[in-house]
XYZ file of C-alpha atoms in Angstrom:
626
model
C 88.914 65.973 113.702
C 85.216 65.121 113.464
C 84.949 61.172 114.207
C 81.485 60.963 112.205
C 83.359 62.395 109.265
C 85.281 59.369 108.779
C 83.980 57.471 106.457
C 82.485 54.062 107.944
C 84.607 51.917 105.986
C 87.678 53.625 107.009
C 86.671 54.212 110.719
C 88.462 51.051 112.090
C 91.888 52.265 110.806
C 91.625 54.981 113.660
C 89.660 53.666 116.454
C 92.028 52.245 118.877
C 96.133 52.699 118.754
C 97.829 52.869 115.028
C 101.439 53.292 114.629
C 102.487 56.148 112.562
C 106.107 57.668 111.295
C 109.183 58.126 113.476
C 107.963 56.029 116.613
C 104.981 57.619 117.312
C 101.334 56.203 118.124
C 97.608 57.907 117.172
C 95.028 57.002 119.914
C 91.157 57.433 119.760
C 88.763 56.188 122.300
C 85.002 56.599 122.413
C 83.942 58.313 125.838
C 81.085 60.659 125.577
C 80.396 61.114 129.167
C 83.901 61.401 130.260
C 85.674 64.452 131.299
C 89.291 63.369 130.677
C 90.816 60.110 129.022
C 94.323 59.268 129.661
C 96.526 57.197 128.003
C 98.777 54.854 130.785
C 101.923 53.686 129.156
C 102.370 50.521 130.983
C 105.961 49.738 130.218
C 107.059 53.665 130.610
C 105.043 54.256 133.782
C 103.719 57.553 131.506
C 100.429 59.050 131.732
C 99.628 61.014 128.551
C 95.963 63.538 128.547
C 94.049 63.104 125.512
C 92.094 65.724 123.818
C 88.550 65.614 123.899
C 86.813 66.302 120.655
C 82.823 67.532 119.991
C 81.427 64.438 119.505
C 82.575 62.508 122.835
C 86.242 60.900 121.452
C 89.306 61.548 123.006
C 92.497 61.633 120.812
C 96.302 62.245 120.579
C 99.228 61.105 119.150
C 102.111 59.694 121.844
C 105.718 60.391 121.187
C 108.274 57.824 121.992
C 105.727 55.182 121.610
C 105.679 52.328 119.125
C 104.897 48.539 118.370
C 105.043 46.083 121.286
C 104.105 49.024 123.820
C 101.590 48.173 126.139
C 99.055 50.789 126.971
C 95.717 50.846 129.023
C 93.123 53.859 129.040
C 92.042 55.540 132.409
C 88.786 56.974 132.350
C 87.992 60.452 134.706
C 91.111 58.939 136.914
C 89.543 55.715 137.456
C 91.029 52.246 137.161
C 93.151 51.750 134.075
C 91.076 49.542 131.409
C 92.235 47.777 127.974
C 91.204 49.485 124.768
C 87.815 48.495 123.680
C 89.553 48.450 119.928
C 92.708 47.103 121.059
C 94.413 45.146 118.904
C 95.979 42.460 121.093
C 95.257 41.150 124.550
C 98.498 38.994 125.394
C 97.759 38.738 129.077
C 93.882 38.272 128.232
C 91.184 40.729 129.011
C 92.175 42.025 132.076
C 95.662 42.907 130.933
C 97.145 45.820 129.414
C 96.659 46.157 124.916
C 99.612 46.085 123.120
C 100.318 48.379 120.249
C 101.086 45.783 117.218
C 103.112 46.373 114.072
C 99.966 45.836 111.469
C 102.108 45.828 108.484
C 101.962 42.106 106.456
C 103.432 40.727 103.142
C 100.486 39.241 101.791
C 100.497 37.244 98.824
C 97.045 36.953 98.332
C 96.708 39.692 95.888
C 94.779 37.424 93.155
C 92.872 35.297 95.618
C 88.772 35.631 95.005
C 86.662 33.321 97.376
C 84.556 30.447 95.615
C 80.875 30.923 94.492
C 78.202 29.552 96.618
C 77.840 26.624 94.598
C 81.021 25.785 95.080
C 81.354 25.944 99.238
C 82.149 23.457 100.973
C 82.491 24.522 104.576
C 84.647 23.276 106.991
C 83.625 24.613 111.050
C 86.246 24.330 113.343
C 87.464 25.831 116.552
C 91.043 26.844 116.408
C 91.822 25.549 119.762
C 90.627 22.457 119.774
C 91.492 21.640 115.560
C 94.862 20.767 116.864
C 97.306 19.733 119.539
C 98.590 22.732 119.887
C 95.263 24.490 119.601
C 97.133 27.860 117.543
C 96.801 29.188 114.413
C 100.221 28.415 113.358
C 99.361 24.560 114.219
C 96.261 25.000 112.102
C 98.270 25.487 109.100
C 99.515 22.143 109.155
C 96.211 20.514 108.946
C 95.112 22.561 105.911
C 96.455 19.916 103.543
C 94.307 17.120 104.684
C 91.229 19.782 103.777
C 92.113 20.137 100.759
C 92.791 16.731 100.277
C 89.098 16.343 101.232
C 87.783 18.549 99.043
C 87.041 21.860 101.289
C 86.568 25.051 99.947
C 86.347 27.428 103.182
C 86.897 27.264 106.894
C 84.611 28.570 109.264
C 86.304 29.770 112.252
C 84.691 29.750 115.701
C 84.541 33.390 117.465
C 88.193 34.553 117.815
C 87.075 37.494 119.229
C 89.139 37.993 123.112
C 87.169 36.190 125.858
C 88.270 35.261 129.163
C 90.203 32.304 130.609
C 92.534 30.003 129.013
C 89.661 28.100 126.619
C 86.288 29.317 125.534
C 84.012 28.519 122.720
C 84.263 31.965 121.772
C 80.983 33.692 122.075
C 81.511 35.526 125.490
C 83.968 37.853 123.373
C 84.508 41.399 125.009
C 87.655 42.128 123.071
C 85.946 42.704 119.701
C 89.272 43.592 117.470
C 91.849 41.384 119.555
C 92.116 37.886 118.289
C 91.974 35.555 121.086
C 95.449 36.018 122.631
C 95.794 31.569 123.274
C 95.655 31.157 120.011
C 98.465 33.381 118.490
C 99.410 36.623 117.759
C 97.169 39.267 115.345
C 100.384 38.258 112.580
C 100.218 34.380 113.211
C 96.384 35.106 112.202
C 97.304 36.743 108.894
C 100.054 33.709 108.287
C 96.632 31.382 108.801
C 94.445 33.221 106.534
C 97.280 33.661 103.842
C 98.553 30.212 103.708
C 94.285 28.876 103.307
C 94.366 31.146 100.219
C 97.378 29.740 99.079
C 95.696 26.613 99.013
C 92.702 27.616 97.690
C 90.717 27.512 100.557
C 88.385 30.984 102.021
C 88.504 32.061 105.218
C 84.904 32.641 107.351
C 84.966 33.906 110.850
C 82.074 33.842 113.637
C 81.008 37.211 114.818
C 78.612 37.777 117.715
C 77.267 41.269 117.844
C 73.668 40.594 119.786
C 75.567 40.325 123.161
C 78.547 41.401 125.472
C 80.566 38.641 127.055
C 80.058 38.676 131.031
C 83.983 38.933 132.312
C 86.175 41.545 131.178
C 83.459 43.258 129.978
C 84.632 47.013 130.224
C 83.525 48.880 127.527
C 80.546 50.613 129.833
C 83.264 52.004 131.649
C 83.853 53.937 128.472
C 80.871 54.598 126.952
C 76.951 53.541 127.274
C 77.492 50.621 124.672
C 74.840 48.680 126.824
C 71.057 48.599 126.294
C 68.900 49.086 129.414
C 65.888 48.524 127.400
C 67.089 44.722 125.586
C 68.447 42.136 127.296
C 69.777 38.378 126.176
C 70.479 35.013 128.157
C 74.203 35.254 127.819
C 75.561 39.050 128.517
C 74.409 42.602 128.281
C 72.601 43.620 124.417
C 74.564 46.377 122.676
C 72.785 49.944 122.784
C 72.220 49.958 119.049
C 69.012 51.872 118.933
C 69.688 54.814 121.649
C 68.363 57.945 120.565
C 71.827 59.741 121.783
C 74.732 57.065 121.622
C 73.139 54.560 119.306
C 74.483 56.220 116.486
C 78.036 55.264 117.257
C 77.436 51.746 118.828
C 76.403 51.243 115.727
C 79.421 52.676 113.749
C 82.111 50.551 116.533
C 80.363 47.424 116.071
C 80.024 47.907 111.812
C 83.724 49.072 111.932
C 84.527 45.695 113.502
C 83.070 43.773 110.838
C 84.806 45.780 108.479
C 88.084 45.364 110.063
C 88.334 41.828 110.112
C 87.649 41.659 106.277
C 90.089 44.368 105.388
C 92.530 43.703 108.056
C 93.123 39.987 108.354
C 91.603 39.637 104.486
C 89.157 37.307 105.925
C 86.492 36.205 103.125
C 83.330 36.352 104.771
C 81.033 36.417 108.322
C 79.212 33.973 109.873
C 76.869 36.308 111.986
C 75.630 34.931 115.173
C 72.244 34.867 116.393
C 70.848 37.449 114.071
C 67.363 36.513 115.491
C 68.937 37.707 119.355
C 70.568 40.955 117.967
C 67.534 43.641 118.991
C 67.088 46.772 117.830
C 64.172 48.857 117.207
C 65.612 51.238 114.663
C 63.969 52.052 111.330
C 67.128 50.593 109.545
C 68.143 46.855 111.537
C 72.049 47.011 112.624
C 72.395 43.745 110.782
C 71.166 45.304 107.562
C 72.971 48.659 107.926
C 76.161 46.829 108.581
C 75.379 44.677 105.677
C 75.093 47.653 103.510
C 78.167 49.169 104.496
C 80.223 45.929 104.207
C 78.902 45.562 100.364
C 80.110 49.123 100.067
C 83.556 48.565 101.645
C 83.648 45.199 98.979
C 82.995 47.246 95.932
C 85.509 49.534 96.763
C 88.057 47.084 97.465
C 86.982 45.051 94.655
C 87.020 41.902 97.053
C 83.752 39.504 97.428
C 82.704 38.479 100.515
C 80.668 35.957 102.012
C 77.959 36.914 104.205
C 76.117 34.012 105.882
C 73.463 34.410 109.254
C 72.621 32.018 111.925
C 68.564 32.539 112.038
C 67.089 29.904 114.094
C 64.250 29.730 111.412
C 63.744 30.350 107.324
C 63.782 33.735 107.398
C 63.280 34.860 103.785
C 64.210 38.706 104.563
C 67.742 37.428 105.439
C 68.813 36.740 101.364
C 66.838 39.379 100.405
C 68.628 41.819 98.668
C 68.922 45.369 100.610
C 67.275 47.000 97.447
C 64.392 45.036 97.799
C 63.975 46.062 101.869
C 65.757 42.929 102.830
C 69.088 42.186 105.045
C 71.142 41.494 102.515
C 73.110 38.092 103.425
C 74.258 35.459 100.628
C 72.843 32.519 102.920
C 71.613 31.310 106.123
C 72.325 28.554 108.542
C 69.362 25.960 108.274
C 69.272 23.786 111.105
C 66.012 22.369 110.040
C 68.053 19.812 107.744
C 69.753 18.701 111.075
C 67.225 18.169 113.364
C 64.603 16.324 110.773
C 67.632 14.318 109.994
C 68.164 13.583 114.196
C 64.821 13.422 114.395
C 64.602 10.447 111.884
C 67.215 8.415 113.353
C 66.663 9.181 116.917
C 62.847 9.021 117.097
C 61.749 10.665 120.347
C 65.068 12.782 121.212
C 64.990 16.702 120.558
C 68.316 18.857 120.598
C 66.358 22.102 120.110
C 63.810 23.946 121.784
C 61.290 23.463 118.469
C 59.620 20.286 117.949
C 60.487 18.203 114.899
C 58.923 14.367 114.052
C 60.465 11.924 112.127
C 60.392 11.439 108.655
C 58.072 14.005 107.422
C 59.777 16.814 108.526
C 63.278 15.361 106.490
C 61.114 14.955 103.774
C 59.444 18.434 103.740
C 63.266 19.744 104.256
C 64.401 18.124 101.056
C 61.419 19.262 98.930
C 60.541 22.825 100.440
C 64.290 23.479 102.131
C 62.845 24.336 105.469
C 60.417 23.262 108.333
C 60.189 26.455 110.447
C 59.924 29.787 109.124
C 59.817 33.584 110.540
C 61.745 36.863 110.702
C 63.177 39.281 112.985
C 59.675 41.168 113.649
C 57.833 37.618 113.412
C 57.858 34.167 115.882
C 58.604 31.128 113.894
C 56.331 29.200 112.806
C 55.495 25.781 110.918
C 55.360 26.221 107.426
C 52.379 24.797 105.357
C 54.131 21.389 103.823
C 51.165 21.536 101.195
C 52.107 24.073 99.007
C 55.231 21.609 98.139
C 53.807 18.064 97.510
C 55.972 15.086 96.457
C 58.175 15.829 93.449
C 57.252 19.742 93.620
C 59.991 22.010 92.555
C 58.962 24.907 94.365
C 61.415 25.266 96.679
C 63.387 27.925 98.242
C 66.916 28.802 96.651
C 69.331 26.411 98.154
C 72.330 27.831 97.194
C 71.050 30.823 100.226
C 70.997 27.993 102.790
C 73.756 26.007 104.869
C 72.650 22.331 105.902
C 74.948 20.502 108.208
C 73.939 17.298 109.960
C 76.332 18.361 113.219
C 77.565 21.753 114.085
C 79.404 22.921 117.287
C 75.772 23.567 118.716
C 74.579 20.017 117.999
C 77.363 18.047 119.582
C 78.296 20.710 122.405
C 74.464 20.874 123.521
C 74.222 17.085 123.976
C 75.573 16.132 127.930
C 78.002 13.871 126.382
C 78.967 15.937 123.620
C 78.385 13.148 121.322
C 79.066 13.030 117.143
C 76.088 11.531 115.012
C 78.012 8.170 114.983
C 78.348 7.963 118.789
C 74.431 8.428 118.821
C 73.608 6.274 115.754
C 76.055 4.283 113.738
C 78.674 4.687 111.144
C 76.408 3.663 108.837
C 73.715 6.243 109.785
C 76.257 8.779 109.527
C 77.380 7.929 106.403
C 73.896 7.812 104.657
C 73.308 11.385 106.426
C 75.827 12.762 104.750
C 75.292 11.337 101.266
C 71.766 13.634 101.658
C 73.872 16.531 102.590
C 76.843 16.848 100.323
C 74.682 15.866 97.290
C 71.769 18.043 97.897
C 72.328 21.576 96.302
C 72.105 23.322 99.711
C 75.837 24.628 100.650
C 77.031 21.985 102.812
C 78.894 22.734 106.185
C 80.957 19.916 108.104
C 82.050 20.094 111.737
C 85.518 19.413 112.777
C 86.284 15.530 113.120
C 83.401 14.758 111.493
C 85.008 13.611 108.245
C 86.912 10.761 110.089
C 84.359 9.876 112.593
C 86.390 11.310 115.395
C 85.978 9.563 118.905
C 86.558 12.549 120.909
C 83.691 14.697 122.093
C 83.010 18.450 121.481
C 82.066 19.780 124.837
C 80.981 23.190 125.871
C 83.669 24.973 127.900
C 84.615 27.928 129.832
C 87.344 29.424 131.803
C 86.060 32.186 133.834
C 88.049 33.751 136.800
C 85.044 34.713 138.729
C 83.505 31.567 140.990
C 79.576 33.223 140.872
C 80.024 33.075 136.939
C 81.278 29.847 137.036
C 78.572 28.259 138.952
C 75.927 30.764 136.717
C 77.329 28.894 133.435
C 76.522 25.432 134.949
C 73.039 26.028 135.741
C 72.069 28.132 132.753
C 72.872 25.365 130.644
C 70.407 23.272 132.577
C 67.748 26.203 132.332
C 68.638 26.210 128.731
C 68.403 22.891 127.692
C 65.530 21.404 130.643
C 65.311 18.422 128.299
C 68.318 16.765 129.025
C 70.055 14.744 131.964
C 72.939 16.324 133.065
C 73.871 14.480 135.909
C 76.604 12.156 133.635
C 78.553 14.810 131.535
C 81.798 16.752 132.276
C 80.988 19.898 133.668
C 82.032 23.389 131.239
C 84.337 25.086 133.687
C 86.576 21.672 133.964
C 90.022 21.588 132.289
C 88.997 18.037 130.885
C 86.327 19.981 129.109
C 88.624 21.616 126.683
C 91.427 19.230 126.471
C 89.119 16.189 125.292
C 87.505 18.157 122.751
C 90.753 18.002 120.934
C 89.616 15.850 117.289
C 92.756 14.317 117.386
C 94.616 13.007 114.507
C 93.038 11.773 111.146
C 94.297 8.306 111.292
C 92.806 7.690 114.656
C 89.231 8.051 113.251
C 87.231 5.668 110.718
C 89.130 5.783 107.322
C 86.166 4.326 105.499
C 84.162 7.093 106.606
C 86.625 9.752 105.280
C 86.947 7.955 102.144
C 83.213 8.444 102.066
C 83.402 11.969 102.469
C 86.029 12.522 100.406
C 84.120 10.700 97.416
C 81.091 12.218 97.770
C 82.635 16.004 97.803
C 84.499 14.563 94.372
C 81.076 13.664 92.986
C 79.350 16.605 94.226
C 82.055 19.117 92.341
C 81.948 17.114 89.074
C 77.868 17.464 89.095
C 78.250 20.799 90.163
C 80.508 21.874 87.197
C 78.544 19.731 84.725
C 75.287 21.764 85.882
C 73.753 18.708 86.732
C 73.215 19.341 90.233
C 71.110 21.997 91.298
C 67.411 23.196 92.378
C 65.921 23.370 88.464
C 67.143 19.681 88.142
C 66.195 18.485 91.602
C 63.140 16.414 92.342
C 62.826 14.331 95.751
C 60.803 11.495 97.238
C 59.543 10.071 100.296
C 58.557 6.600 100.839
C 57.066 6.079 104.388
C 56.601 2.326 104.573
C 60.325 1.926 104.398
C 61.908 5.205 105.404
C 63.732 5.573 101.929
C 64.741 9.502 100.771
C 65.806 9.714 97.415
C 67.307 12.813 95.624
C 67.002 12.662 91.659
C 68.776 15.086 89.146
C 67.826 15.016 85.673
C 69.650 17.523 82.886
C 69.279 16.546 78.871
C 70.188 12.752 78.822
C 71.597 12.352 82.456
C 69.902 11.101 85.509
C 71.484 10.949 89.109
C 69.841 9.335 91.953
C 70.687 9.451 95.465
C 68.726 6.578 97.244
C 69.231 6.444 100.949
C 67.712 4.837 103.909
C 67.519 5.475 107.699
C 67.116 2.817 110.071
C 66.138 4.281 113.676
C 68.542 3.271 116.150
C 66.271 2.081 118.774
C 65.191 -0.819 116.113
C 66.815 -3.932 116.176
C 68.216 -5.555 113.124
C 65.066 -7.792 113.071
C 62.381 -4.936 113.050
C 60.869 -3.968 109.549
C 63.107 -1.099 109.206
C 66.129 -2.947 110.107
C 65.719 -5.242 107.302
C 66.878 -5.011 103.854
C 64.488 -3.206 101.422
C 63.823 -3.640 97.769
C 64.702 -0.733 95.456
C 64.605 -0.463 91.548
C 67.902 0.557 90.448
C 67.851 3.417 87.835
C 70.995 3.401 86.200
C 74.268 2.340 87.194
C 75.479 2.110 90.874
C 78.987 4.543 91.370
C 78.394 4.780 95.168
C 77.919 2.467 97.727
C 78.120 3.663 101.550
C 78.316 0.019 102.750
C 80.130 -1.715 100.057
C 80.267 -5.568 100.937
C 77.416 -5.396 103.529
C 74.089 -8.308 103.092
C 72.320 -5.960 100.661
C 72.796 -6.403 97.143
C 72.243 -4.105 94.525
C 68.232 -3.765 94.423
C 67.972 -3.861 98.030
C 68.623 -1.031 100.674
C 69.824 -1.229 104.526
C 70.648 1.478 106.850
C 73.181 3.361 104.019
C 73.089 5.340 100.732
C 73.445 4.601 97.355
C 73.773 6.664 93.953
C 73.060 5.796 90.456
C 73.982 7.446 87.401
C 72.245 6.982 84.111
C 73.241 8.684 80.327
C 71.397 8.149 77.301
C 67.704 7.654 78.519
C 64.897 10.183 78.193
C 64.237 12.137 81.306
C 60.058 11.040 80.801
C 60.598 7.404 80.873
C 63.173 7.638 83.957
C 60.990 9.881 85.996
C 57.989 7.569 85.112
C 60.268 4.348 86.072
C 61.337 6.160 89.467
C 57.641 6.884 90.634
C 56.018 4.354 89.549
C 57.807 1.144 90.076
C 60.826 2.590 91.596
C 60.970 2.911 95.616
């Protein structure tokens, strides 16, 4: 069999171990520099020599070998290692691989994920989302998310990584869902249940580096680059003249595998800007092209989201136009601009953000920093987008949040936004987030203001590696004082990061979030909430930000004010400021607070007006309003 003759969209069905009729299993592994490869059936204490084809792949069909059998590969008589394309590692990264039964009775034949304008994403870590931290226990919490109004869950990386707990960005078993969360069958149960409840499922994938422990791929083939490096681990060998083609095929097959085998609706591709590749066609562009081809052939829509550290117009540019072909990208400028406004003088990013003005620019333009895979980031020119301008990037190509795993976990004490500021500040920020035309994303527990942290945690077995993790955190974020924080290698770092039950949180915050999401849905369905109808305003004299949507005879206004947490209640920004209400106030983030309608404290108010002309309202808003 010529391995490269296997279509890219089908390669995942051949790599690794796959059961065949008659209690047989087919094996395929890439080891181009090896003279011999044996499959070691651990439970049978049996070795079978694989055949080598002309492309460096070893293959065989083995009798008396079926689902549940545990196996490893031995290259050139060396120490047996787990399969690079293992589907299940029940004993972890150092243990044997297990052949699985890939069949599953799906009930989502008619399922289609929501359109971009309907996405409300909920980022979660499977291990910390519930007390049991499993795929099956996560099913029990899905109804909460449906009630809240979530339309998609985004799971942090699932690929097998070392230890009992990990954020997931140290993956080495790219095809094996982390055994700490359950079996591959359990993951399919979760995805199927999510689809039954109307929830799309997105998985975070990491293709810019390999994890440092349990990383045996180099013993099989030249997977690791000799000219590229990352701070987190070895970089893939995507642009090698001799071996790059097969390295690329391996990773692309992995991306399609999650979509095909597990019915995952989309991928969030981690740190695209750190994926090193000097090939004429970047690996990420080729991957997206192949995914689009698979999606068309399978008639299943996919959601592709890039984590680019700055706004990169190439990310969402169509493949046919020379772009990368993503549907959307993370825009951390919104998060950091909000934080700079409510905690002036503090930075949770290596880029500098300024209070108020950066948030104003993000609301009107969509972003602050820009760049590309080949160009370093730089501050965009805000003069191109004056007050009230509608010249902004297409918002449904941007994913906004006010906190995510990095925002919380990269703080020394892993505090959440309401703990760094106040419940009132978080609710005000949530109004801008959820009523912006960009795709909103919540981080688990945010909706009820969980008091539990989300710490960075790893469980490496190698002591030198554990020490390197602690030192690396300090080097990567030198602006922080780490002396009081829990070490990421301590069990408490993981155990204390579980979000806890909803009823132990702040239900006023939960009600506020649910109301805003319902309002967002109504505005989207009516055609009101979109870039074409949006105007923004910022008043520096009193820290007021506003979004205004005008369509036909309907005008909707979101008026928000932040009081920096460093100011006390008697300071200028701590006192109520007058605003001119526009229409009927329908939502107030501080009901019953001391500021009546027409005054604004540290909170948000939403107004709606019908039956008035657009121009007169714009004039009132811009002239005598806030």
